[in-house]
PDB file of C-alpha atoms in Angstrom:
ATOM      1  CA  MET A   1      22.456 -31.460  50.361  1.00  0.00           C
ATOM      2  CA  ARG A   2      21.178 -32.556  46.951  1.00  0.00           C
ATOM      3  CA  ARG A   3      17.718 -31.056  47.666  1.00  0.00           C
ATOM      4  CA  ALA A   4      19.280 -27.826  48.888  1.00  0.00           C
ATOM      5  CA  GLY A   5      21.422 -27.615  45.734  1.00  0.00           C
ATOM      6  CA  LEU A   6      18.412 -28.161  43.462  1.00  0.00           C
ATOM      7  CA  PHE A   7      16.449 -25.521  45.374  1.00  0.00           C
ATOM      8  CA  LEU A   8      19.258 -22.971  44.978  1.00  0.00           C
ATOM      9  CA  LEU A   9      19.580 -23.761  41.227  1.00  0.00           C
ATOM     10  CA  PHE A  10      15.825 -23.405  40.711  1.00  0.00           C
ATOM     11  CA  SER A  11      15.793 -20.087  42.586  1.00  0.00           C
ATOM     12  CA  ALA A  12      18.663 -18.774  40.481  1.00  0.00           C
ATOM     13  CA  LEU A  13      16.840 -19.683  37.244  1.00  0.00           C
ATOM     14  CA  LEU A  14      13.698 -17.896  38.441  1.00  0.00           C
ATOM     15  CA  CYS A  15      15.712 -14.775  39.172  1.00  0.00           C
ATOM     16  CA  MET A  16      17.420 -14.866  35.787  1.00  0.00           C
ATOM     17  CA  ALA A  17      14.214 -15.419  33.768  1.00  0.00           C
ATOM     18  CA  PRO A  18      12.804 -11.875  34.191  1.00  0.00           C
ATOM     19  CA  ILE A  19      16.214 -10.456  33.329  1.00  0.00           C
ATOM     20  CA  GLY A  20      16.337 -12.483  30.109  1.00  0.00           C
ATOM     21  CA  ALA A  21      12.753 -11.608  29.214  1.00  0.00           C
ATOM     22  CA  ARG A  22      13.391  -7.935  29.942  1.00  0.00           C
ATOM     23  CA  ALA A  23      16.531  -7.949  27.812  1.00  0.00           C
ATOM     24  CA  GLN A  24      14.632  -9.565  24.964  1.00  0.00           C
ATOM     25  CA  GLN A  25      11.794  -7.052  25.315  1.00  0.00           C
ATOM     26  CA  GLU A  26      14.210  -4.106  25.235  1.00  0.00           C
ATOM     27  CA  THR A  27      15.729  -5.247  21.922  1.00  0.00           C
ATOM     28  CA  PRO A  28      14.727  -2.558  19.392  1.00  0.00           C
ATOM     29  CA  SER A  29      12.689  -3.811  16.470  1.00  0.00           C
ATOM     30  CA  VAL A  30      11.724  -2.494  13.053  1.00  0.00           C
ATOM     31  CA  LEU A  31       8.735  -3.590  10.966  1.00  0.00           C
ATOM     32  CA  VAL A  32       8.984  -2.944   7.223  1.00  0.00           C
ATOM     33  CA  ALA A  33       5.683  -2.919   5.325  1.00  0.00           C
ATOM     34  CA  LYS A  34       5.581  -2.578   1.544  1.00  0.00           C
ATOM     35  CA  VAL A  35       2.767  -0.335   0.267  1.00  0.00           C
ATOM     36  CA  GLU A  36       2.883  -0.578  -3.508  1.00  0.00           C
ATOM     37  CA  GLY A  37       0.297   0.420  -6.093  1.00  0.00           C
ATOM     38  CA  SER A  38      -3.043   2.154  -5.837  1.00  0.00           C
ATOM     39  CA  ILE A  39      -4.289   1.973  -2.248  1.00  0.00           C
ATOM     40  CA  ASP A  40      -7.557   0.081  -2.599  1.00  0.00           C
ATOM     41  CA  ARG A  41      -9.642  -1.692   0.048  1.00  0.00           C
ATOM     42  CA  THR A  42      -7.180  -4.607   0.299  1.00  0.00           C
ATOM     43  CA  LEU A  43      -4.032  -2.476   0.557  1.00  0.00           C
ATOM     44  CA  GLY A  44      -5.721   0.002   2.894  1.00  0.00           C
ATOM     45  CA  SER A  45      -6.655  -2.786   5.341  1.00  0.00           C
ATOM     46  CA  TYR A  46      -3.120  -4.166   5.111  1.00  0.00           C
ATOM     47  CA  LEU A  47      -1.721  -0.707   5.938  1.00  0.00           C
ATOM     48  CA  LEU A  48      -3.934  -0.355   9.020  1.00  0.00           C
ATOM     49  CA  ASP A  49      -3.063  -3.893  10.155  1.00  0.00           C
ATOM     50  CA  SER A  50       0.653  -3.117   9.812  1.00  0.00           C
ATOM     51  CA  ILE A  51       0.309  -0.075  12.082  1.00  0.00           C
ATOM     52  CA  GLU A  52      -1.538  -2.139  14.681  1.00  0.00           C
ATOM     53  CA  ASP A  53       1.091  -4.892  14.449  1.00  0.00           C
ATOM     54  CA  ALA A  54       3.894  -2.360  15.004  1.00  0.00           C
ATOM     55  CA  GLU A  55       2.060  -0.841  17.987  1.00  0.00           C
ATOM     56  CA  ARG A  56       1.558  -4.245  19.622  1.00  0.00           C
ATOM     57  CA  ALA A  57       5.246  -5.083  19.228  1.00  0.00           C
ATOM     58  CA  GLY A  58       6.501  -1.581  20.049  1.00  0.00           C
ATOM     59  CA  SER A  59       8.361  -1.544  16.720  1.00  0.00           C
ATOM     60  CA  THR A  60       9.406   1.334  14.528  1.00  0.00           C
ATOM     61  CA  LEU A  61       7.299   1.049  11.388  1.00  0.00           C
ATOM     62  CA  VAL A  62       8.850   1.732   7.984  1.00  0.00           C
ATOM     63  CA  LEU A  63       6.318   2.092   5.169  1.00  0.00           C
ATOM     64  CA  GLN A  64       8.106   1.362   1.889  1.00  0.00           C
ATOM     65  CA  LEU A  65       5.862   3.457  -0.336  1.00  0.00           C
ATOM     66  CA  ASP A  66       5.316   3.500  -4.083  1.00  0.00           C
ATOM     67  CA  SER A  67       1.831   4.796  -4.797  1.00  0.00           C
ATOM     68  CA  ALA A  68      -0.010   7.382  -6.869  1.00  0.00           C
ATOM     69  CA  GLY A  69      -2.920   7.582  -4.428  1.00  0.00           C
ATOM     70  CA  THR A  70      -5.972   5.830  -3.066  1.00  0.00           C
ATOM     71  CA  LEU A  71      -8.661   4.079  -5.071  1.00  0.00           C
ATOM     72  CA  HIS A  72     -12.084   4.750  -3.549  1.00  0.00           C
ATOM     73  CA  GLU A  73     -10.554   4.869  -0.038  1.00  0.00           C
ATOM     74  CA  ASP A  74     -10.483   7.737   2.497  1.00  0.00           C
ATOM     75  CA  ALA A  75      -6.951   9.126   2.109  1.00  0.00           C
ATOM     76  CA  VAL A  76      -7.304  11.593   4.995  1.00  0.00           C
ATOM     77  CA  LEU A  77      -8.488   8.854   7.380  1.00  0.00           C
ATOM     78  CA  LEU A  78      -5.480   6.661   6.499  1.00  0.00           C
ATOM     79  CA  ALA A  79      -3.075   9.606   6.892  1.00  0.00           C
ATOM     80  CA  GLU A  80      -4.582  10.471  10.278  1.00  0.00           C
ATOM     81  CA  ARG A  81      -4.047   6.876  11.421  1.00  0.00           C
ATOM     82  CA  ILE A  82      -0.382   7.155  10.436  1.00  0.00           C
ATOM     83  CA  HIS A  83      -0.087  10.443  12.336  1.00  0.00           C
ATOM     84  CA  ASP A  84      -1.882   9.110  15.454  1.00  0.00           C
ATOM     85  CA  ALA A  85       0.257   5.971  15.756  1.00  0.00           C
ATOM     86  CA  SER A  86       1.846   5.407  19.160  1.00  0.00           C
ATOM     87  CA  VAL A  87       5.093   4.215  17.510  1.00  0.00           C
ATOM     88  CA  PRO A  88       7.360   6.029  15.021  1.00  0.00           C
ATOM     89  CA  VAL A  89       6.114   5.678  11.442  1.00  0.00           C
ATOM     90  CA  ILE A  90       8.725   6.356   8.773  1.00  0.00           C
ATOM     91  CA  VAL A  91       7.442   6.754   5.216  1.00  0.00           C
ATOM     92  CA  TRP A  92      10.206   5.939   2.721  1.00  0.00           C
ATOM     93  CA  VAL A  93       9.536   6.550  -0.957  1.00  0.00           C
ATOM     94  CA  GLY A  94      11.877   4.022  -2.474  1.00  0.00           C
ATOM     95  CA  PRO A  95      13.678   2.400  -4.008  1.00  0.00           C
ATOM     96  CA  ALA A  96      13.838   4.379  -7.261  1.00  0.00           C
ATOM     97  CA  PRO A  97      11.785   4.895  -9.361  1.00  0.00           C
ATOM     98  CA  ALA A  98       9.123   4.842  -6.629  1.00  0.00           C
ATOM     99  CA  LYS A  99       6.636   7.682  -6.399  1.00  0.00           C
ATOM    100  CA  ALA A 100       4.442   9.311  -3.759  1.00  0.00           C
ATOM    101  CA  ALA A 101       1.546  11.272  -5.239  1.00  0.00           C
ATOM    102  CA  GLY A 102      -1.934  12.079  -3.983  1.00  0.00           C
ATOM    103  CA  ALA A 103      -2.521  10.144  -0.776  1.00  0.00           C
ATOM    104  CA  GLY A 104       1.104   8.956  -0.892  1.00  0.00           C
ATOM    105  CA  LEU A 105       2.303  12.558  -0.598  1.00  0.00           C
ATOM    106  CA  LEU A 106      -0.137  13.136   2.270  1.00  0.00           C
ATOM    107  CA  PHE A 107       1.402  10.134   4.070  1.00  0.00           C
ATOM    108  CA  LEU A 108       4.810  11.840   3.926  1.00  0.00           C
ATOM    109  CA  TYR A 109       3.418  14.818   5.834  1.00  0.00           C
ATOM    110  CA  ALA A 110       1.604  12.607   8.360  1.00  0.00           C
ATOM    111  CA  ALA A 111       4.649  10.439   9.156  1.00  0.00           C
ATOM    112  CA  SER A 112       7.026  10.862  12.069  1.00  0.00           C
ATOM    113  CA  LEU A 113       9.762  11.313   9.448  1.00  0.00           C
ATOM    114  CA  GLY A 114       9.721  11.299   5.671  1.00  0.00           C
ATOM    115  CA  ALA A 115      12.455   9.739   3.554  1.00  0.00           C
ATOM    116  CA  VAL A 116      13.098   9.548  -0.183  1.00  0.00           C
ATOM    117  CA  ALA A 117      15.380   7.596  -2.463  1.00  0.00           C
ATOM    118  CA  PRO A 118      17.380   9.429  -5.150  1.00  0.00           C
ATOM    119  CA  GLY A 119      15.407   9.067  -8.358  1.00  0.00           C
ATOM    120  CA  ALA A 120      12.013   8.928  -6.630  1.00  0.00           C
ATOM    121  CA  GLY A 121       9.159  11.190  -7.739  1.00  0.00           C
ATOM    122  CA  ILE A 122       7.204  13.245  -5.207  1.00  0.00           C
ATOM    123  CA  GLY A 123       3.787  14.837  -5.805  1.00  0.00           C
ATOM    124  CA  PRO A 124       1.463  16.233  -6.864  1.00  0.00           C
ATOM    125  CA  LEU A 125      -1.047  16.313  -4.010  1.00  0.00           C
ATOM    126  CA  GLU A 126      -4.078  16.037  -6.278  1.00  0.00           C
ATOM    127  CA  PRO A 127      -5.898  13.937  -7.133  1.00  0.00           C
ATOM    128  CA  LEU A 128      -5.901  12.222  -3.757  1.00  0.00           C
ATOM    129  CA  ASP A 129      -8.232   9.531  -5.072  1.00  0.00           C
ATOM    130  CA  LEU A 130      -7.558   7.922  -8.459  1.00  0.00           C
ATOM    131  CA  SER A 131     -11.192   6.885  -8.842  1.00  0.00           C
ATOM    132  CA  GLY A 132     -12.053  10.384 -10.031  1.00  0.00           C
ATOM    133  CA  ALA A 133     -14.213  11.103  -6.974  1.00  0.00           C
ATOM    134  CA  GLU A 134     -14.370  14.682  -5.709  1.00  0.00           C
ATOM    135  CA  ALA A 135     -12.104  15.364  -2.729  1.00  0.00           C
ATOM    136  CA  SER A 136     -14.168  15.736   0.458  1.00  0.00           C
ATOM    137  CA  VAL A 137     -11.560  18.128   1.880  1.00  0.00           C
ATOM    138  CA  PRO A 138     -10.568  21.261  -0.102  1.00  0.00           C
ATOM    139  CA  ARG A 139      -6.899  21.624  -1.071  1.00  0.00           C
ATOM    140  CA  ALA A 140      -6.374  24.612   1.263  1.00  0.00           C
ATOM    141  CA  ALA A 141      -7.745  22.614   4.197  1.00  0.00           C
ATOM    142  CA  LEU A 142      -5.507  19.665   3.270  1.00  0.00           C
ATOM    143  CA  GLU A 143      -2.453  21.931   3.256  1.00  0.00           C
ATOM    144  CA  ASP A 144      -3.384  23.365   6.666  1.00  0.00           C
ATOM    145  CA  LEU A 145      -3.944  19.865   8.039  1.00  0.00           C
ATOM    146  CA  ALA A 146      -0.616  18.594   6.699  1.00  0.00           C
ATOM    147  CA  THR A 147       1.252  21.650   8.024  1.00  0.00           C
ATOM    148  CA  GLY A 148      -0.288  21.076  11.451  1.00  0.00           C
ATOM    149  CA  TRP A 149       0.894  17.457  11.444  1.00  0.00           C
ATOM    150  CA  VAL A 150       4.424  18.491  10.525  1.00  0.00           C
ATOM    151  CA  LEU A 151       4.633  21.196  13.200  1.00  0.00           C
ATOM    152  CA  GLU A 152       3.203  18.868  15.841  1.00  0.00           C
ATOM    153  CA  ARG A 153       6.000  16.388  15.152  1.00  0.00           C
ATOM    154  CA  GLY A 154       8.669  19.090  15.410  1.00  0.00           C
ATOM    155  CA  ARG A 155       9.623  18.851  11.743  1.00  0.00           C
ATOM    156  CA  GLU A 156      10.531  21.830   9.581  1.00  0.00           C
ATOM    157  CA  THR A 157       7.574  23.467   7.872  1.00  0.00           C
ATOM    158  CA  PRO A 158       7.197  22.448   4.202  1.00  0.00           C
ATOM    159  CA  LEU A 159       8.114  25.314   1.888  1.00  0.00           C
ATOM    160  CA  SER A 160       5.527  24.284  -0.698  1.00  0.00           C
ATOM    161  CA  PHE A 161       2.985  21.662  -1.703  1.00  0.00           C
ATOM    162  CA  PRO A 162       3.984  20.562  -5.204  1.00  0.00           C
ATOM    163  CA  GLU A 163       1.397  20.874  -7.964  1.00  0.00           C
ATOM    164  CA  ARG A 164       3.422  18.625 -10.280  1.00  0.00           C
ATOM    165  CA  PRO A 165       5.943  15.803  -9.721  1.00  0.00           C
ATOM    166  CA  ILE A 166       9.270  16.928  -8.254  1.00  0.00           C
ATOM    167  CA  PRO A 167      12.546  14.992  -7.763  1.00  0.00           C
ATOM    168  CA  ALA A 168      13.826  13.750  -4.426  1.00  0.00           C
ATOM    169  CA  ARG A 169      16.311  16.624  -4.057  1.00  0.00           C
ATOM    170  CA  ALA A 170      13.536  19.187  -4.337  1.00  0.00           C
ATOM    171  CA  ALA A 171      11.471  17.267  -1.777  1.00  0.00           C
ATOM    172  CA  LEU A 172      14.368  17.417   0.683  1.00  0.00           C
ATOM    173  CA  ASP A 173      15.012  21.115   0.039  1.00  0.00           C
ATOM    174  CA  GLY A 174      11.296  21.820   0.451  1.00  0.00           C
ATOM    175  CA  ASN A 175      11.165  19.990   3.830  1.00  0.00           C
ATOM    176  CA  ILE A 176       8.701  17.412   2.530  1.00  0.00           C
ATOM    177  CA  ALA A 177      11.198  14.723   3.514  1.00  0.00           C
ATOM    178  CA  SER A 178      14.082  14.747   5.991  1.00  0.00           C
ATOM    179  CA  VAL A 179      16.217  11.764   5.000  1.00  0.00           C
ATOM    180  CA  ALA A 180      17.770  10.598   1.717  1.00  0.00           C
ATOM    181  CA  ALA A 181      18.467   6.873   1.336  1.00  0.00           C
ATOM    182  CA  GLY A 182      18.786   4.728  -1.759  1.00  0.00           C
ATOM    183  CA  SER A 183      18.245   1.373  -0.060  1.00  0.00           C
ATOM    184  CA  LEU A 184      16.603  -0.036   3.046  1.00  0.00           C
ATOM    185  CA  PRO A 185      19.884  -0.794   4.927  1.00  0.00           C
ATOM    186  CA  GLU A 186      21.060   2.743   4.158  1.00  0.00           C
ATOM    187  CA  LEU A 187      17.759   4.125   5.422  1.00  0.00           C
ATOM    188  CA  LEU A 188      17.968   2.214   8.706  1.00  0.00           C
ATOM    189  CA  GLU A 189      21.505   3.494   9.230  1.00  0.00           C
ATOM    190  CA  GLU A 190      20.488   7.093   8.482  1.00  0.00           C
ATOM    191  CA  LEU A 191      17.538   6.923  10.871  1.00  0.00           C
ATOM    192  CA  ASP A 192      19.511   5.518  13.801  1.00  0.00           C
ATOM    193  CA  GLY A 193      19.841   8.044  16.625  1.00  0.00           C
ATOM    194  CA  ARG A 194      17.337  10.524  15.202  1.00  0.00           C
ATOM    195  CA  THR A 195      14.385  11.757  17.232  1.00  0.00           C
ATOM    196  CA  ALA A 196      10.922  11.026  15.848  1.00  0.00           C
ATOM    197  CA  GLY A 197       7.586  12.231  17.149  1.00  0.00           C
ATOM    198  CA  THR A 198       4.685   9.910  17.964  1.00  0.00           C
ATOM    199  CA  ALA A 199       1.262  10.266  19.560  1.00  0.00           C
ATOM    200  CA  ASP A 200       2.906   9.257  22.860  1.00  0.00           C
ATOM    201  CA  GLY A 201       5.835  11.686  22.602  1.00  0.00           C
ATOM    202  CA  ASP A 202       9.292  11.799  21.079  1.00  0.00           C
ATOM    203  CA  VAL A 203      11.257   8.588  20.554  1.00  0.00           C
ATOM    204  CA  THR A 204      14.947   8.090  19.795  1.00  0.00           C
ATOM    205  CA  LEU A 205      15.171   5.685  16.885  1.00  0.00           C
ATOM    206  CA  ARG A 206      17.289   2.540  17.158  1.00  0.00           C
ATOM    207  CA  THR A 207      17.257   1.067  13.669  1.00  0.00           C
ATOM    208  CA  LYS A 208      20.829   0.394  12.511  1.00  0.00           C
ATOM    209  CA  ILE A 209      21.507  -3.248  11.723  1.00  0.00           C
ATOM    210  CA  ALA A 210      24.385  -4.409  13.915  1.00  0.00           C
ATOM    211  CA  THR A 211      27.585  -5.287  12.074  1.00  0.00           C
ATOM    212  CA  SER A 212      29.701  -6.148  15.134  1.00  0.00           C
ATOM    213  CA  GLU A 213      29.269  -7.645  18.591  1.00  0.00           C
ATOM    214  CA  SER A 214      29.703  -4.245  20.237  1.00  0.00           C
ATOM    215  CA  GLU A 215      26.693  -2.719  18.474  1.00  0.00           C
ATOM    216  CA  GLN A 216      23.170  -3.004  19.796  1.00  0.00           C
ATOM    217  CA  ARG A 217      21.135  -5.764  18.187  1.00  0.00           C
ATOM    218  CA  VAL A 218      18.076  -4.660  16.178  1.00  0.00           C
ATOM    219  CA  THR A 219      15.372  -7.040  14.967  1.00  0.00           C
ATOM    220  CA  VAL A 220      14.048  -6.277  11.474  1.00  0.00           C
ATOM    221  CA  ARG A 221      10.821  -7.918  10.289  1.00  0.00           C
ATOM    222  CA  PHE A 222       9.237  -7.694   6.851  1.00  0.00           C
ATOM    223  CA  THR A 223       5.570  -7.964   5.979  1.00  0.00           C
ATOM    224  CA  ASP A 224       3.714  -7.996   2.670  1.00  0.00           C
ATOM    225  CA  LEU A 225       0.341  -8.901   1.209  1.00  0.00           C
ATOM    226  CA  GLY A 226      -0.527 -12.585   1.317  1.00  0.00           C
ATOM    227  CA  PRO A 227      -1.039 -14.587  -1.929  1.00  0.00           C
ATOM    228  CA  ILE A 228      -4.826 -14.136  -1.994  1.00  0.00           C
ATOM    229  CA  ASP A 229      -4.644 -10.440  -1.120  1.00  0.00           C
ATOM    230  CA  ARG A 230      -2.062  -9.932  -3.873  1.00  0.00           C
ATOM    231  CA  VAL A 231      -4.450 -11.366  -6.449  1.00  0.00           C
ATOM    232  CA  LEU A 232      -7.342  -9.240  -5.140  1.00  0.00           C
ATOM    233  CA  HIS A 233      -5.142  -6.131  -5.086  1.00  0.00           C
ATOM    234  CA  ALA A 234      -3.987  -6.740  -8.646  1.00  0.00           C
ATOM    235  CA  ALA A 235      -7.574  -7.295  -9.794  1.00  0.00           C
ATOM    236  CA  ALA A 236      -8.722  -3.969  -8.318  1.00  0.00           C
ATOM    237  CA  SER A 237      -7.332  -1.753 -11.062  1.00  0.00           C
ATOM    238  CA  PRO A 238      -9.067  -0.486 -14.223  1.00  0.00           C
ATOM    239  CA  THR A 239      -6.464  -2.044 -16.512  1.00  0.00           C
ATOM    240  CA  TRP A 240      -6.705  -5.535 -15.056  1.00  0.00           C
ATOM    241  CA  ILE A 241     -10.466  -5.415 -14.682  1.00  0.00           C
ATOM    242  CA  TYR A 242     -10.735  -4.628 -18.390  1.00  0.00           C
ATOM    243  CA  VAL A 243      -8.296  -7.403 -19.340  1.00  0.00           C
ATOM    244  CA  LEU A 244     -10.099  -9.933 -17.119  1.00  0.00           C
ATOM    245  CA  LEU A 245     -13.489  -8.912 -18.504  1.00  0.00           C
ATOM    246  CA  VAL A 246     -12.435  -9.180 -22.147  1.00  0.00           C
ATOM    247  CA  LEU A 247     -10.511 -12.440 -21.773  1.00  0.00           C
ATOM    248  CA  GLY A 248     -13.167 -13.990 -19.534  1.00  0.00           C
ATOM    249  CA  LEU A 249     -16.009 -13.086 -21.896  1.00  0.00           C
ATOM    250  CA  ALA A 250     -13.954 -14.216 -24.894  1.00  0.00           C
ATOM    251  CA  ALA A 251     -13.287 -17.591 -23.240  1.00  0.00           C
ATOM    252  CA  ILE A 252     -16.987 -18.089 -22.500  1.00  0.00           C
ATOM    253  CA  ALA A 253     -17.888 -16.928 -26.019  1.00  0.00           C
ATOM    254  CA  PHE A 254     -15.499 -19.546 -27.401  1.00  0.00           C
ATOM    255  CA  GLU A 255     -17.145 -22.240 -25.284  1.00  0.00           C
ATOM    256  CA  ALA A 256     -20.546 -21.124 -26.622  1.00  0.00           C
ATOM    257  CA  THR A 257     -19.412 -22.165 -30.099  1.00  0.00           C
ATOM    258  CA  GLN A 258     -18.147 -25.582 -28.938  1.00  0.00           C
ATOM    259  CA  PRO A 259     -19.927 -28.694 -27.678  1.00  0.00           C
ATOM    260  CA  GLY A 260     -19.725 -29.113 -23.890  1.00  0.00           C
ATOM    261  CA  PHE A 261     -18.019 -26.883 -21.326  1.00  0.00           C
ATOM    262  CA  GLY A 262     -14.247 -27.254 -20.954  1.00  0.00           C
ATOM    263  CA  PHE A 263     -11.113 -25.588 -19.657  1.00  0.00           C
ATOM    264  CA  ALA A 264     -11.709 -22.308 -21.514  1.00  0.00           C
ATOM    265  CA  GLY A 265     -15.142 -21.966 -19.944  1.00  0.00           C
ATOM    266  CA  PHE A 266     -13.942 -22.580 -16.390  1.00  0.00           C
ATOM    267  CA  SER A 267     -11.032 -20.175 -16.922  1.00  0.00           C
ATOM    268  CA  GLY A 268     -13.463 -17.571 -18.229  1.00  0.00           C
ATOM    269  CA  VAL A 269     -15.701 -17.935 -15.174  1.00  0.00           C
ATOM    270  CA  ALA A 270     -12.687 -17.524 -12.849  1.00  0.00           C
ATOM    271  CA  MET A 271     -11.520 -14.400 -14.688  1.00  0.00           C
ATOM    272  CA  LEU A 272     -15.013 -12.916 -14.623  1.00  0.00           C
ATOM    273  CA  ALA A 273     -15.261 -13.586 -10.880  1.00  0.00           C
ATOM    274  CA  LEU A 274     -12.043 -11.602 -10.301  1.00  0.00           C
ATOM    275  CA  ALA A 275     -13.304  -8.849 -12.609  1.00  0.00           C
ATOM    276  CA  VAL A 276     -16.569  -8.613 -10.645  1.00  0.00           C
ATOM    277  CA  TYR A 277     -14.580  -8.253  -7.417  1.00  0.00           C
ATOM    278  CA  GLY A 278     -12.551  -5.471  -9.034  1.00  0.00           C
ATOM    279  CA  LEU A 279     -15.753  -3.690 -10.067  1.00  0.00           C
ATOM    280  CA  THR A 280     -16.798  -3.572  -6.401  1.00  0.00           C
ATOM    281  CA  ALA A 281     -13.609  -1.620  -5.603  1.00  0.00           C
ATOM    282  CA  VAL A 282     -13.256   0.593  -8.690  1.00  0.00           C
ATOM    283  CA  PRO A 283     -16.006   3.012  -9.836  1.00  0.00           C
ATOM    284  CA  PHE A 284     -17.190   2.350 -13.391  1.00  0.00           C
ATOM    285  CA  SER A 285     -19.777   3.537 -15.888  1.00  0.00           C
ATOM    286  CA  PRO A 286     -22.771   1.142 -16.006  1.00  0.00           C
ATOM    287  CA  LEU A 287     -23.531   2.293 -19.554  1.00  0.00           C
ATOM    288  CA  GLY A 288     -19.950   1.624 -20.669  1.00  0.00           C
ATOM    289  CA  LEU A 289     -19.951  -1.821 -19.045  1.00  0.00           C
ATOM    290  CA  ALA A 290     -23.291  -2.694 -20.646  1.00  0.00           C
ATOM    291  CA  LEU A 291     -22.005  -1.676 -24.088  1.00  0.00           C
ATOM    292  CA  LEU A 292     -18.787  -3.672 -23.572  1.00  0.00           C
ATOM    293  CA  VAL A 293     -20.571  -6.858 -22.517  1.00  0.00           C
ATOM    294  CA  GLY A 294     -23.349  -6.401 -25.069  1.00  0.00           C
ATOM    295  CA  GLY A 295     -20.861  -5.875 -27.890  1.00  0.00           C
ATOM    296  CA  ILE A 296     -19.073  -9.132 -27.139  1.00  0.00           C
ATOM    297  CA  GLY A 297     -22.474 -10.831 -26.890  1.00  0.00           C
ATOM    298  CA  LEU A 298     -23.499  -9.618 -30.361  1.00  0.00           C
ATOM    299  CA  LEU A 299     -20.189 -10.760 -31.841  1.00  0.00           C
ATOM    300  CA  THR A 300     -20.720 -14.201 -30.294  1.00  0.00           C
ATOM    301  CA  VAL A 301     -24.264 -14.455 -31.656  1.00  0.00           C
ATOM    302  CA  ASP A 302     -23.022 -13.603 -35.163  1.00  0.00           C
ATOM    303  CA  VAL A 303     -20.411 -16.348 -34.904  1.00  0.00           C
ATOM    304  CA  ARG A 304     -23.124 -18.798 -33.859  1.00  0.00           C
ATOM    305  CA  LEU A 305     -25.197 -17.724 -36.876  1.00  0.00           C
ATOM    306  CA  ARG A 306     -22.126 -18.191 -39.106  1.00  0.00           C
ATOM    307  CA  THR A 307     -22.577 -14.760 -40.668  1.00  0.00           C
ATOM    308  CA  LEU A 308     -20.528 -11.606 -40.886  1.00  0.00           C
ATOM    309  CA  GLY A 309     -23.264  -9.014 -41.032  1.00  0.00           C
ATOM    310  CA  PRO A 310     -24.900  -6.132 -39.149  1.00  0.00           C
ATOM    311  CA  LEU A 311     -24.600  -7.842 -35.763  1.00  0.00           C
ATOM    312  CA  THR A 312     -20.807  -7.908 -36.114  1.00  0.00           C
ATOM    313  CA  VAL A 313     -20.665  -4.217 -37.067  1.00  0.00           C
ATOM    314  CA  VAL A 314     -22.967  -3.140 -34.209  1.00  0.00           C
ATOM    315  CA  GLY A 315     -21.216  -5.457 -31.761  1.00  0.00           C
ATOM    316  CA  MET A 316     -17.774  -4.101 -32.650  1.00  0.00           C
ATOM    317  CA  LEU A 317     -18.955  -0.479 -32.326  1.00  0.00           C
ATOM    318  CA  ALA A 318     -20.555  -1.232 -28.942  1.00  0.00           C
ATOM    319  CA  PHE A 319     -17.374  -2.995 -27.783  1.00  0.00           C
ATOM    320  CA  VAL A 320     -15.137  -0.044 -28.737  1.00  0.00           C
ATOM    321  CA  VAL A 321     -17.415   2.602 -27.204  1.00  0.00           C
ATOM    322  CA  GLY A 322     -17.858   0.504 -24.041  1.00  0.00           C
ATOM    323  CA  SER A 323     -14.101   0.039 -23.741  1.00  0.00           C
ATOM    324  CA  ILE A 324     -13.663   3.826 -23.753  1.00  0.00           C
ATOM    325  CA  LEU A 325     -16.525   4.683 -21.403  1.00  0.00           C
ATOM    326  CA  THR A 326     -16.273   1.974 -18.726  1.00  0.00           C
ATOM    327  CA  PHE A 327     -13.382   3.550 -16.812  1.00  0.00           C
ATOM    328  CA  ALA A 328     -13.346   6.997 -18.378  1.00  0.00           C
ATOM    329  CA  GLY A 329     -13.667   8.673 -14.970  1.00  0.00           C
ATOM    330  CA  ALA A 330     -10.695   6.902 -13.363  1.00  0.00           C
ATOM    331  CA  ALA A 331      -7.287   8.559 -13.320  1.00  0.00           C
TER     332      ALA A 331
END
């Protein structure tokens, strides 16, 4: 009798296991990925990884966007990946005062649905790339491509493609976005029950966070850049590259006037290493960089000579001109 009872209990557990696994699998899920700042190599890879993660889990992907465009990255290729995703991709420009310009605006057209927060800024479409590089696709072709994406997803045709920044209300009236939400919980509630197009067909969104036992449970996950990627992303901007270069060179110049090699020297080397990484991601003028570095070098030599003469004057002029020219082509 005891063996028969154990056999029946084991059989019942085996029968219940698929039911429990199936119930867990059918629980709707949402993945929220923050895309903030210029979309460089680091942020672009993170964006693509987030789409793949959402596809593996079968989750609705919400891109929390605040960007003025790409930085030496293919904006059209990234937008096409958003459009070709097999899961719903919602691009939300928020919270205020977030913006979506250049590639960010293109992402709104490529998404299953676009959403904006009151106080957000939308547009313009150009420049797509903040590095100052020429767009490989003409504006007219971009507008045709974006319109095709919108029509394919069953969204209303955009009335216009803004040539200057417009407020959230104008973006909604112009059919650039479909949903207004000031916060993430509000967005998830607004999206719930809507139909969104994907590469695999239309999907009914289940995104509302349950507030009672009677409501369907929704799992919400958040993802962001890791600590190392955050540092690399921050370093890949003209402003921070310049700051790292100047401070790093100044720290090494200080060590050149002191006996030994101490904390300032090691800090300078670390800052220069980050600046060099940034220079691999951001286009720069070699002449401007040479003048910048050479100017600081001449100032250091004059300090070593304990004079305040022609080298200081030439070094300061070279430093100023180099500071202007190094990133003159970047937006």
